[in-house]
Tab-separated table of C-alpha atoms and ligand atoms in Angstrom:
chain	number	residue	atom	x	y	z
A	1354	MET	CA	0.261	-10.477	-10.564
A	1355	ILE	CA	0.001	-8.358	-7.426
A	1356	ILE	CA	3.047	-7.938	-5.117
A	1357	PHE	CA	3.429	-6.317	-2.070
A	1358	VAL	CA	6.666	-4.575	-1.478
A	1359	ARG	CA	7.734	-3.649	1.894
A	1360	TYR	CA	10.224	-0.814	2.860
A	1361	ALA	CA	13.493	-1.570	4.505
A	1362	GLU	CA	14.584	1.214	6.751
A	1363	LEU	CA	12.119	3.820	5.456
A	1364	ALA	CA	9.865	3.477	8.556
A	1365	LEU	CA	12.727	4.893	10.627
A	1366	LYS	CA	13.076	7.983	8.562
A	1367	LEU	CA	10.011	9.538	9.824
A	1368	GLY	CA	10.467	13.135	8.630
A	1369	ASN	CA	11.747	11.932	5.131
A	1370	ARG	CA	9.607	8.944	4.591
A	1371	ALA	CA	7.804	10.311	1.503
A	1372	VAL	CA	10.915	11.360	-0.180
A	1373	PHE	CA	12.356	7.825	0.378
A	1374	GLU	CA	9.012	6.247	-0.813
A	1375	GLN	CA	9.188	8.261	-3.972
A	1376	LYS	CA	12.890	7.327	-4.633
A	1377	LEU	CA	12.043	3.887	-4.189
A	1378	GLU	CA	9.097	3.785	-6.583
A	1379	LYS	CA	11.091	5.579	-9.075
A	1380	ASN	CA	14.100	3.007	-8.903
A	1381	ILE	CA	11.527	0.195	-9.097
A	1382	LYS	CA	10.037	1.832	-12.221
A	1383	ALA	CA	13.449	2.083	-13.779
A	1384	ALA	CA	14.471	-1.453	-12.780
A	1385	MET	CA	11.368	-2.830	-14.510
A	1386	ALA	CA	11.299	-0.377	-17.454
A	1387	GLY	CA	9.616	-1.996	-20.528
A	1388	LEU	CA	7.248	-4.098	-18.309
A	1389	ARG	CA	3.598	-3.238	-17.982
A	1390	PHE	CA	2.871	-2.647	-14.337
A	1391	LYS	CA	1.224	-0.087	-11.740
A	1392	THR	CA	2.458	1.059	-8.497
A	1393	SER	CA	0.242	2.428	-5.678
A	1394	ARG	CA	0.539	2.858	-1.650
A	1395	HIS	CA	-1.301	0.404	0.229
A	1396	TYR	CA	-1.741	0.112	3.779
A	1397	GLY	CA	1.926	0.720	4.728
A	1398	HIS	CA	3.673	-0.891	1.712
A	1399	MET	CA	3.740	-0.487	-2.108
A	1400	MET	CA	1.574	-2.552	-4.252
A	1401	LEU	CA	2.737	-3.543	-7.652
A	1402	GLU	CA	0.208	-4.701	-10.198
A	1403	VAL	CA	2.210	-6.421	-12.970
A	1404	SER	CA	0.452	-7.509	-16.180
A	1405	GLU	CA	0.641	-11.366	-16.363
A	1406	LYS	CA	2.513	-11.433	-19.476
A	1407	ASP	CA	5.351	-9.518	-17.842
A	1408	SER	CA	5.444	-11.306	-14.466
A	1409	GLU	CA	8.398	-13.664	-15.041
A	1410	GLY	CA	11.588	-12.227	-13.624
A	1411	VAL	CA	9.942	-9.650	-11.584
A	1412	ALA	CA	10.978	-11.376	-8.373
A	1413	GLY	CA	14.627	-11.305	-9.496
A	1414	LYS	CA	14.467	-7.782	-10.186
A	1415	LEU	CA	12.854	-6.828	-7.030
A	1416	ALA	CA	15.638	-8.852	-5.025
A	1417	ASN	CA	18.196	-6.566	-6.497
A	1418	ILE	CA	16.955	-3.150	-5.448
A	1419	PRO	CA	18.051	-1.472	-2.155
A	1420	GLY	CA	15.514	-0.355	0.185
A	1421	ILE	CA	13.231	-3.321	-0.053
A	1422	SER	CA	13.165	-5.321	3.171
A	1423	ASN	CA	11.083	-8.096	1.562
A	1424	PHE	CA	8.083	-8.642	-0.610
A	1425	SER	CA	5.283	-11.134	-1.328
A	1426	ILE	CA	3.470	-12.323	-4.428
A	1427	VAL	CA	-0.119	-12.543	-3.637
A	1428	SER	CA	-1.681	-15.918	-4.454
A	1429	GLU	CA	-5.260	-15.006	-4.405
A	1430	ILE	CA	-7.539	-12.150	-3.826
A	1431	LEU	CA	-10.988	-12.955	-2.467
A	1432	LYS	CA	-13.811	-10.237	-2.856
A	1433	PHE	CA	-16.366	-10.018	-0.006
A	1434	LYS	CA	-19.681	-8.499	0.061
A	1435	TYR	CA	-19.968	-6.956	3.557
A	1436	PRO	CA	-23.649	-7.031	4.989
A	1437	LYS	CA	-24.676	-4.012	6.847
A	1438	SER	CA	-23.777	-5.658	10.161
A	1439	PRO	CA	-21.527	-8.546	9.596
A	1440	THR	CA	-22.036	-11.468	12.066
A	1441	GLU	CA	-19.604	-14.071	13.357
A	1442	LYS	CA	-21.390	-16.770	11.304
A	1443	TRP	CA	-20.665	-14.580	8.258
A	1444	ALA	CA	-17.065	-14.100	9.178
A	1445	ILE	CA	-16.653	-17.817	9.818
A	1446	ALA	CA	-17.957	-18.543	6.364
A	1447	LYS	CA	-15.393	-16.113	4.820
A	1448	LEU	CA	-12.513	-17.517	6.759
A	1449	THR	CA	-13.497	-21.071	5.638
A	1450	GLU	CA	-13.053	-19.956	1.948
A	1451	ILE	CA	-9.585	-18.466	2.995
A	1452	ALA	CA	-8.519	-21.584	5.036
A	1453	LYS	CA	-9.454	-23.745	2.033
A	1454	ILE	CA	-6.987	-21.822	-0.203
A	1455	MET	CA	-4.253	-21.987	2.456
A	1456	ALA	CA	-4.644	-25.664	2.959
A	1457	LEU	CA	-4.435	-26.188	-0.663
A	1458	GLU	CA	-1.163	-24.479	-0.992
A	1459	ILE	CA	0.259	-26.403	1.991
A	1460	ILE	CA	-0.577	-29.774	0.383
A	1461	SER	CA	0.418	-28.953	-3.061
A	1462	PRO	CA	4.286	-29.468	-3.284
A	1463	GLY	CA	4.668	-27.096	-6.324
A	1464	GLU	CA	8.064	-25.497	-6.314
A	1465	LYS	CA	8.594	-26.431	-2.781
A	1466	LYS	CA	8.719	-30.069	-3.627
A	1467	TYR	CA	7.970	-30.996	-0.255
A	1468	TRP	CA	5.096	-30.965	2.336
A	1469	PRO	CA	5.577	-28.494	5.055
A	1470	LYS	CA	5.206	-30.004	8.641
A	1471	THR	CA	4.971	-26.752	10.417
A	1472	PHE	CA	3.013	-23.678	9.726
A	1473	CYS	CA	1.626	-20.511	11.150
A	1474	VAL	CA	-1.102	-17.960	10.060
A	1475	ARG	CA	-0.715	-14.283	9.934
A	1476	SER	CA	-3.370	-11.663	9.428
A	1477	LYS	CA	-3.863	-7.858	9.228
A	1478	ARG	CA	-7.259	-6.593	9.592
A	1479	ILE	CA	-7.446	-3.184	7.992
A	1480	GLN	CA	-11.011	-3.371	7.359
A	1481	LYS	CA	-12.296	-2.782	10.876
A	1482	SER	CA	-15.896	-3.923	9.998
A	1483	PHE	CA	-14.842	-7.530	9.723
A	1484	PRO	CA	-16.272	-8.813	12.975
A	1485	MET	CA	-13.022	-10.336	14.424
A	1486	ASP	CA	-9.683	-8.877	15.384
A	1487	SER	CA	-6.481	-10.288	13.899
A	1488	PRO	CA	-5.413	-12.667	16.609
A	1489	LYS	CA	-8.749	-14.216	16.556
A	1490	ILE	CA	-8.783	-14.363	12.684
A	1491	GLU	CA	-5.322	-16.161	12.975
A	1492	ALA	CA	-6.434	-18.621	15.641
A	1493	LYS	CA	-9.446	-19.546	13.682
A	1494	LEU	CA	-7.803	-19.973	10.299
A	1495	GLY	CA	-5.136	-22.035	12.135
A	1496	GLU	CA	-7.816	-24.282	13.560
A	1497	MET	CA	-9.491	-24.708	10.305
A	1498	ILE	CA	-6.352	-25.575	8.378
A	1499	LEU	CA	-5.399	-28.018	11.278
A	1500	ARG	CA	-8.865	-29.731	10.967
A	1501	GLY	CA	-8.055	-30.467	7.418
A	1502	ILE	CA	-4.540	-31.415	7.920
A	1503	PRO	CA	-4.236	-32.900	11.247
A	1504	LYS	CA	-0.578	-34.023	10.810
A	1505	LEU	CA	0.420	-30.406	10.545
A	1506	LYS	CA	1.859	-28.486	13.580
A	1507	VAL	CA	1.560	-24.907	14.348
A	1508	LYS	CA	4.934	-23.219	14.977
A	1509	LEU	CA	5.073	-19.340	15.473
A	1510	LYS	CA	8.774	-19.032	15.065
A	1511	ASN	CA	10.368	-19.949	11.774
A	1512	PRO	CA	7.659	-22.260	10.491
A	1513	GLU	CA	8.109	-23.909	7.110
A	1514	ILE	CA	5.355	-22.053	5.612
A	1515	THR	CA	3.531	-18.868	6.901
A	1516	CYS	CA	-0.099	-18.165	5.508
A	1517	HIS	CA	-0.975	-14.667	5.342
A	1518	ALA	CA	-4.409	-13.185	5.039
A	1519	ASP	CA	-4.793	-9.264	4.971
A	1520	LEU	CA	-8.245	-8.002	5.001
A	1521	VAL	CA	-8.332	-4.614	3.330
A	1522	ASP	CA	-11.367	-2.873	2.050
A	1523	ASN	CA	-13.725	-5.641	0.763
A	1524	LYS	CA	-10.927	-7.965	-0.166
A	1525	ALA	CA	-8.785	-10.531	1.544
A	1526	TYR	CA	-5.297	-10.854	0.013
A	1527	ILE	CA	-3.783	-14.098	0.584
A	1528	TYR	CA	-0.179	-14.844	0.258
A	1529	PHE	CA	2.674	-17.266	1.643
A	1530	ASP	CA	6.004	-16.421	2.908
A	1531	LYS	CA	8.045	-13.198	2.393
A	1532	ILE	CA	10.809	-13.061	-0.221
A	1533	ALA	CA	13.820	-11.360	1.260
A	1534	GLY	CA	14.948	-8.243	-0.202
A	1535	LEU	CA	18.309	-6.550	-0.087
A	1536	GLY	CA	17.492	-4.142	2.674
A	1537	GLY	CA	19.114	-0.932	3.000
A	1538	LEU	CA	18.082	2.464	1.566
A	1539	PRO	CA	17.130	3.404	-1.944
A	1540	VAL	CA	19.727	4.463	-4.362
A	1541	GLY	CA	19.800	8.271	-4.540
A	1542	THR	CA	18.680	8.985	-0.900
A	1543	SER	CA	22.348	9.369	0.285
A	1544	GLY	CA	23.788	11.423	-2.364
A	1545	LYS	CA	26.723	10.504	-4.607
A	1546	ILE	CA	30.046	8.906	-3.878
A	1547	VAL	CA	33.197	8.198	-5.823
A	1548	SER	CA	34.697	4.620	-5.409
A	1549	LEU	CA	38.301	3.754	-6.072
A	1550	ILE	CA	37.727	0.473	-7.727
A	1551	SER	CA	40.405	-1.836	-8.520
A	1552	SER	CA	39.557	-5.343	-9.927
A	1553	GLY	CA	40.609	-6.888	-6.639
A	1554	ILE	CA	38.126	-8.380	-4.032
A	1555	ASP	CA	37.815	-5.664	-1.639
A	1556	SER	CA	36.690	-2.450	-3.461
A	1557	PRO	CA	33.818	-3.784	-5.393
A	1558	VAL	CA	32.432	-5.025	-2.053
A	1559	ALA	CA	33.103	-1.693	-0.346
A	1560	SER	CA	31.354	-0.088	-3.355
A	1561	PHE	CA	28.309	-2.441	-3.019
A	1562	ARG	CA	27.991	-1.441	0.589
A	1563	MET	CA	27.681	2.127	-0.315
A	1564	THR	CA	25.018	1.455	-2.702
A	1565	LEU	CA	23.092	-0.447	-0.166
A	1566	ARG	CA	23.291	2.508	2.110
A	1567	GLY	CA	21.541	4.636	-0.470
A	1568	ALA	CA	24.555	6.269	-2.461
A	1569	GLN	CA	24.862	6.501	-6.144
A	1570	VAL	CA	28.451	5.293	-6.683
A	1571	VAL	CA	30.547	6.743	-9.606
A	1572	PHE	CA	33.545	4.529	-10.376
A	1573	VAL	CA	37.225	5.460	-10.919
A	1574	HIS	CA	39.746	2.976	-11.966
A	1575	PHE	CA	43.518	3.692	-12.310
A	1576	HIS	CA	45.440	1.686	-14.980
A	1577	SER	CA	49.020	1.303	-16.125
A	1578	TYR	CA	48.065	0.635	-19.709
A	1579	PRO	CA	50.171	0.027	-21.981
A	1580	HIS	CA	52.721	-1.276	-19.416
A	1581	THR	CA	50.037	-3.823	-18.331
A	1582	ASN	CA	47.572	-5.199	-20.720
A	1583	LYS	CA	43.830	-4.274	-20.529
A	1584	ALA	CA	42.774	-7.105	-18.345
A	1585	SER	CA	42.265	-4.934	-15.182
A	1586	GLN	CA	40.067	-2.592	-17.092
A	1587	ASP	CA	37.989	-5.462	-18.732
A	1588	ASN	CA	37.532	-7.050	-15.250
A	1589	VAL	CA	36.600	-3.565	-13.783
A	1590	ARG	CA	34.237	-3.077	-16.467
A	1591	GLU	CA	32.451	-6.434	-15.852
A	1592	ILE	CA	32.426	-5.812	-12.056
A	1593	VAL	CA	30.744	-2.390	-12.638
A	1594	LYS	CA	28.296	-3.963	-14.889
A	1595	LEU	CA	27.461	-6.371	-12.251
A	1596	LEU	CA	27.123	-3.670	-9.521
A	1597	THR	CA	24.958	-1.715	-11.868
A	1598	GLN	CA	22.235	-4.292	-11.255
A	1599	TYR	CA	21.878	-2.766	-7.743
A	1600	GLN	CA	22.095	0.825	-8.696
A	1601	LEU	CA	20.627	1.045	-12.075
A	1602	GLU	CA	23.174	3.138	-13.974
A	1603	SER	CA	26.871	3.737	-13.355
A	1604	ARG	CA	29.476	5.847	-14.442
A	1605	LEU	CA	33.088	4.621	-14.826
A	1606	TYR	CA	36.358	6.640	-15.256
A	1607	PHE	CA	39.389	5.010	-16.612
A	1608	VAL	CA	42.331	7.242	-15.464
A	1609	PRO	CA	45.876	6.449	-17.034
A	1610	PHE	CA	48.239	6.220	-14.057
A	1611	LEU	CA	51.409	5.015	-15.662
A	1612	GLU	CA	53.188	8.505	-16.134
A	1613	ILE	CA	52.668	9.360	-12.513
A	1614	GLN	CA	53.997	5.940	-11.337
A	1615	LYS	CA	57.124	6.441	-13.370
A	1616	ALA	CA	57.591	10.100	-11.981
A	1617	VAL	CA	57.180	8.655	-8.365
A	1618	MET	CA	59.968	5.989	-9.225
A	1619	THR	CA	62.396	8.638	-10.378
A	1620	ASN	CA	61.592	11.076	-7.554
A	1621	ALA	CA	60.944	8.938	-4.279
A	1622	GLU	CA	62.491	6.243	-2.384
A	1623	PRO	CA	61.060	2.910	-3.319
A	1624	GLU	CA	59.583	2.285	0.235
A	1625	LEU	CA	57.457	5.525	-0.175
A	1626	ARG	CA	55.961	4.481	-3.680
A	1627	VAL	CA	52.858	2.862	-2.418
A	1628	VAL	CA	51.655	5.817	-0.141
A	1629	LEU	CA	52.414	8.105	-2.851
A	1630	TYR	CA	50.535	6.239	-5.538
A	1631	ARG	CA	47.582	6.056	-3.074
A	1632	ARG	CA	47.687	9.906	-2.401
A	1633	PHE	CA	47.777	10.913	-5.972
A	1634	MET	CA	44.919	8.488	-6.667
A	1635	MET	CA	42.976	10.197	-3.878
A	1636	LYS	CA	43.793	13.650	-5.326
A	1637	ILE	CA	42.640	12.767	-8.821
A	1638	ALA	CA	39.452	10.951	-7.372
A	1639	GLU	CA	38.565	13.951	-5.302
A	1640	GLU	CA	38.647	16.220	-8.441
A	1641	ILE	CA	36.510	13.756	-10.243
A	1642	ALA	CA	34.117	13.882	-7.234
A	1643	VAL	CA	33.867	17.544	-6.990
A	1644	HIS	CA	33.046	17.499	-10.862
A	1645	GLU	CA	30.552	14.919	-10.350
A	1646	GLY	CA	28.989	16.580	-7.372
A	1647	ALA	CA	29.995	13.637	-5.032
A	1648	GLY	CA	30.628	14.164	-1.256
A	1649	ALA	CA	32.964	11.375	-0.281
A	1650	LEU	CA	35.410	8.858	-1.485
A	1651	VAL	CA	35.298	5.183	-0.766
A	1652	THR	CA	37.898	2.427	-0.847
A	1653	GLY	CA	38.324	-1.080	-0.054
A	1654	GLU	CA	40.962	-0.718	2.500
A	1655	ASN	CA	41.070	-2.839	5.430
A	1656	LEU	CA	43.182	-2.267	8.659
A	1657	GLY	CA	46.478	-4.126	8.723
A	1658	GLN	CA	45.874	-5.990	5.377
A	1659	VAL	CA	48.776	-4.667	3.697
A	1660	ALA	CA	51.620	-2.179	4.257
A	1661	SER	CA	49.737	0.889	2.990
A	1662	GLN	CA	46.810	0.073	5.325
A	1663	THR	CA	48.419	0.640	8.660
A	1664	LEU	CA	46.958	3.494	10.954
A	1665	ASP	CA	49.950	5.660	10.203
A	1666	ASN	CA	49.766	5.336	6.591
A	1667	ILE	CA	46.071	5.811	6.606
A	1668	ALA	CA	46.547	9.200	8.243
A	1669	VAL	CA	48.957	10.120	5.660
A	1670	ILE	CA	46.761	9.112	2.787
A	1671	ASN	CA	43.785	10.839	4.323
A	1672	GLU	CA	45.899	14.124	4.571
A	1673	ALA	CA	46.048	14.164	0.652
A	1674	VAL	CA	42.482	15.387	0.248
A	1675	ALA	CA	39.786	17.208	2.220
A	1676	MET	CA	36.962	15.017	1.286
A	1677	PRO	CA	35.987	12.264	3.455
A	1678	ILE	CA	37.379	8.831	2.640
A	1679	LEU	CA	35.012	6.048	3.506
A	1680	ARG	CA	36.237	2.582	4.355
A	1681	PRO	CA	33.336	0.458	4.907
A	1682	LEU	CA	35.534	-2.734	5.009
A	1683	ILE	CA	38.018	-1.354	7.465
A	1684	GLY	CA	37.281	-3.806	10.199
A	1685	HIS	CA	36.073	-6.889	8.310
A	1686	SER	CA	38.020	-10.181	8.140
A	1687	LYS	CA	39.297	-11.244	4.729
A	1688	GLN	CA	36.861	-14.104	4.778
A	1689	GLU	CA	33.826	-11.984	5.721
A	1690	ILE	CA	34.769	-9.826	2.427
A	1691	ILE	CA	35.307	-12.881	0.288
A	1692	ASP	CA	31.894	-14.249	1.240
A	1693	GLU	CA	30.172	-11.082	0.581
A	1694	ALA	CA	31.897	-10.870	-2.828
A	1695	ARG	CA	30.649	-14.367	-3.654
A	1696	LYS	CA	27.232	-13.287	-2.739
A	1697	ILE	CA	27.181	-10.283	-5.086
A	1698	GLY	CA	28.822	-12.285	-7.770
A	1699	THR	CA	32.060	-10.107	-8.122
A	1700	TYR	CA	34.582	-12.734	-6.505
A	1701	GLU	CA	34.863	-14.819	-9.607
A	1702	ILE	CA	36.010	-11.790	-11.816
A	1703	SER	CA	38.151	-10.455	-8.876
A	1704	ILE	CA	40.197	-13.668	-8.795
A	1705	ARG	CA	41.007	-13.716	-12.477
A	1706	PRO	CA	44.714	-13.109	-12.970
A	1707	TYR	CA	45.506	-9.691	-14.197
A	1708	ALA	CA	48.373	-7.098	-13.662
A	1709	ASP	CA	47.182	-4.488	-11.268
A	1710	CYS	CA	48.627	-1.066	-11.646
A	1711	CYS	CA	49.576	-1.068	-7.969
A	1712	SER	CA	51.530	-4.316	-8.128
A	1713	LEU	CA	53.750	-2.543	-10.559
A	1714	PHE	CA	56.841	-0.850	-9.368
A	1715	VAL	CA	56.079	-1.836	-5.836
A	1716	PRO	CA	59.260	-2.534	-3.527
A	1717	LYS	CA	59.305	-5.796	-1.461
A	1718	HIS	CA	59.259	-3.744	1.850
A	1719	PRO	CA	57.060	-0.496	1.515
A	1720	THR	CA	57.053	1.681	4.611
A	1721	THR	CA	54.314	0.988	7.275
A	1722	ARG	CA	55.013	4.407	8.689
A	1723	ALA	CA	55.319	7.079	6.033
A	1724	ASP	CA	56.784	10.414	7.028
A	1725	LEU	CA	54.242	13.175	5.757
A	1726	ALA	CA	56.993	15.767	5.582
A	1727	VAL	CA	59.223	13.705	3.267
A	1728	ILE	CA	56.056	12.725	1.189
A	1729	LYS	CA	55.070	16.345	0.805
A	1730	LYS	CA	58.448	17.423	-0.347
A	1731	VAL	CA	58.394	14.746	-3.097
A	1732	GLU	CA	54.831	15.888	-3.997
A	1733	LYS	CA	55.955	19.404	-4.318
A	1734	LYS	CA	57.837	18.894	-7.541
A	1735	ALA	CA	56.240	20.737	-10.444
A	1736	VAL	CA	56.128	17.512	-12.488
A	1737	PHE	CA	53.414	16.018	-10.355
A	1738	LYS	CA	50.881	18.927	-10.744
A	1739	LYS	CA	51.324	18.703	-14.565
A	1740	LEU	CA	50.989	14.794	-14.611
A	1741	ILE	CA	47.744	14.893	-12.460
A	1742	LYS	CA	46.195	17.497	-14.731
A	1743	GLU	CA	47.125	15.183	-17.909
A	1744	ALA	CA	45.750	12.014	-16.257
A	1745	ILE	CA	42.414	13.748	-15.529
A	1746	LYS	CA	42.285	15.192	-19.037
A	1747	LYS	CA	43.102	11.669	-20.595
A	1748	ALA	CA	40.515	9.839	-18.377
A	1749	GLU	CA	37.981	7.765	-20.379
A	1750	ILE	CA	34.340	7.865	-19.300
A	1751	GLU	CA	32.066	4.980	-19.929
A	1752	ASN	CA	28.268	4.760	-18.650
A	1753	ALA	CA	26.742	1.590	-17.792
A	1754	VAL	CA	22.957	0.888	-17.600
A	1755	LEU	CA	20.951	-2.017	-16.245
A	1756	SER	CA	20.686	-4.662	-19.049
B	852	LIG	P1	41.232	-4.465	-3.576
B	852	LIG	O1	40.963	-5.846	-3.361
B	852	LIG	O2	40.094	-3.562	-3.545
B	852	LIG	O3	42.059	-4.242	-4.905
B	852	LIG	P2	43.520	-4.378	-1.896
B	852	LIG	O4	43.377	-5.303	-0.740
B	852	LIG	O5	44.339	-5.011	-2.961
B	852	LIG	O6	42.105	-3.877	-2.270
B	852	LIG	P3	45.289	-2.161	-2.124
B	852	LIG	O7	45.682	-2.566	-3.300
B	852	LIG	O8	46.093	-1.582	-0.937
B	852	LIG	O9	44.366	-3.228	-1.279
B	852	LIG	O10	44.212	-1.055	-2.492
B	852	LIG	C1	43.600	-0.419	-1.330
B	852	LIG	C2	42.375	0.429	-2.009
B	852	LIG	O11	42.715	1.358	-3.000
B	852	LIG	C3	41.528	-0.475	-2.983
B	852	LIG	O12	40.586	-1.129	-2.153
B	852	LIG	C4	40.927	0.498	-3.797
B	852	LIG	O13	39.753	1.101	-3.288
B	852	LIG	C5	42.038	1.328	-4.162
B	852	LIG	N1	42.647	1.031	-5.511
B	852	LIG	C6	43.844	0.132	-5.415
B	852	LIG	N2	44.227	-0.046	-6.688
B	852	LIG	C7	43.377	0.736	-7.612
B	852	LIG	C8	43.222	0.997	-8.888
B	852	LIG	N3	44.049	0.505	-9.767
B	852	LIG	N4	42.142	1.900	-9.291
B	852	LIG	C9	41.388	2.287	-8.347
B	852	LIG	N5	41.517	2.120	-7.059
B	852	LIG	C10	42.371	1.270	-6.577
B	853	LIG	MG1	44.021	-4.714	-4.980
């Protein structure tokens, strides 16, 4: 099986293009480990030659790799013997062969289970000695197909089927339609990032967004075990496993947070708790990020969604660390986030009932305008320095790989 894989935003990255291509190739190889296939660069896209025995499931794997805009499974390859000076008559004979294959595909319901009523032909002529240019090839093929199936209509925008013929070297590659990829950038081209992941709806989506932007995401989850059961950890583990489909390998830190929460309870006014929890989470995540060689933190925060997510509180939370805190969902509506969570498959896990560490010891009315000076005074207490150290020391690390 031959597949043409087209790069998403790589074309824009002129200077770095080679690096991006290599990363994508490496990621494809890792995603398809165990299968027999070859990759090569082929007139502007990547060509995969997969052994027939291993071709099942390949499309599903490619659809999960960031950096691919779309791909096509080549239906047929015709080999031409070019005469010294190819004539138009010779070209028409070759196009007739191609048109027959296209017409056959159009009238065979196959997996489509319907007969398309509209079509268009697209061609790329890389082999310049073919004596017609691409627009002429497209027009001729269209004409031939219409002669065979007169009911069909040409539609250039959004036809039900697009028939492609690319003429390269002495071959014609024939394929139909393009299968959408994830888009974005190949994982690893934007460095590493630490994601604070709860088992809620938002942070898995925020993490996925960063994966799509080419970042390798390391996950950190804070839990209140044994005060809560292990459901949130189990859910996070499952979410990370799902997200690993897109980034191939993941590391997940489980950080015990209960002692810090208890100390916050005894040392601060109830209304300050949430902001204090969040600042301690950031401080711990930042230490992990430094250890991991990551350059930023990411959260699922969303402006105005809950009390800790007001502009004032976000400013106070940012002040806790030097590292940038990225909030890819800051301007999204809840419905948009839910729709995306459904699409990537994390929603069903996130809505399971669980006891979140942050729902513990939270007052009815947390402050929406935390006073930084007051917060800092609480944090100065020696107990916190010790507890942060301990929490990091007791963190459990798990690695997930694509399975
Ligand atoms: P989510 O749906 O991601 O849980 P949320 O809408 O419930 O978010 P908050 O509870 O205020 O909002 O959490 C804000 C962000 O803080 C989360 O998106 C996540 O990045 C981080 N966070 C919250 N709880 C935890 C946790 N237990 N472990 C790690 N990060 C957390
Ligand atoms: Mg939450």
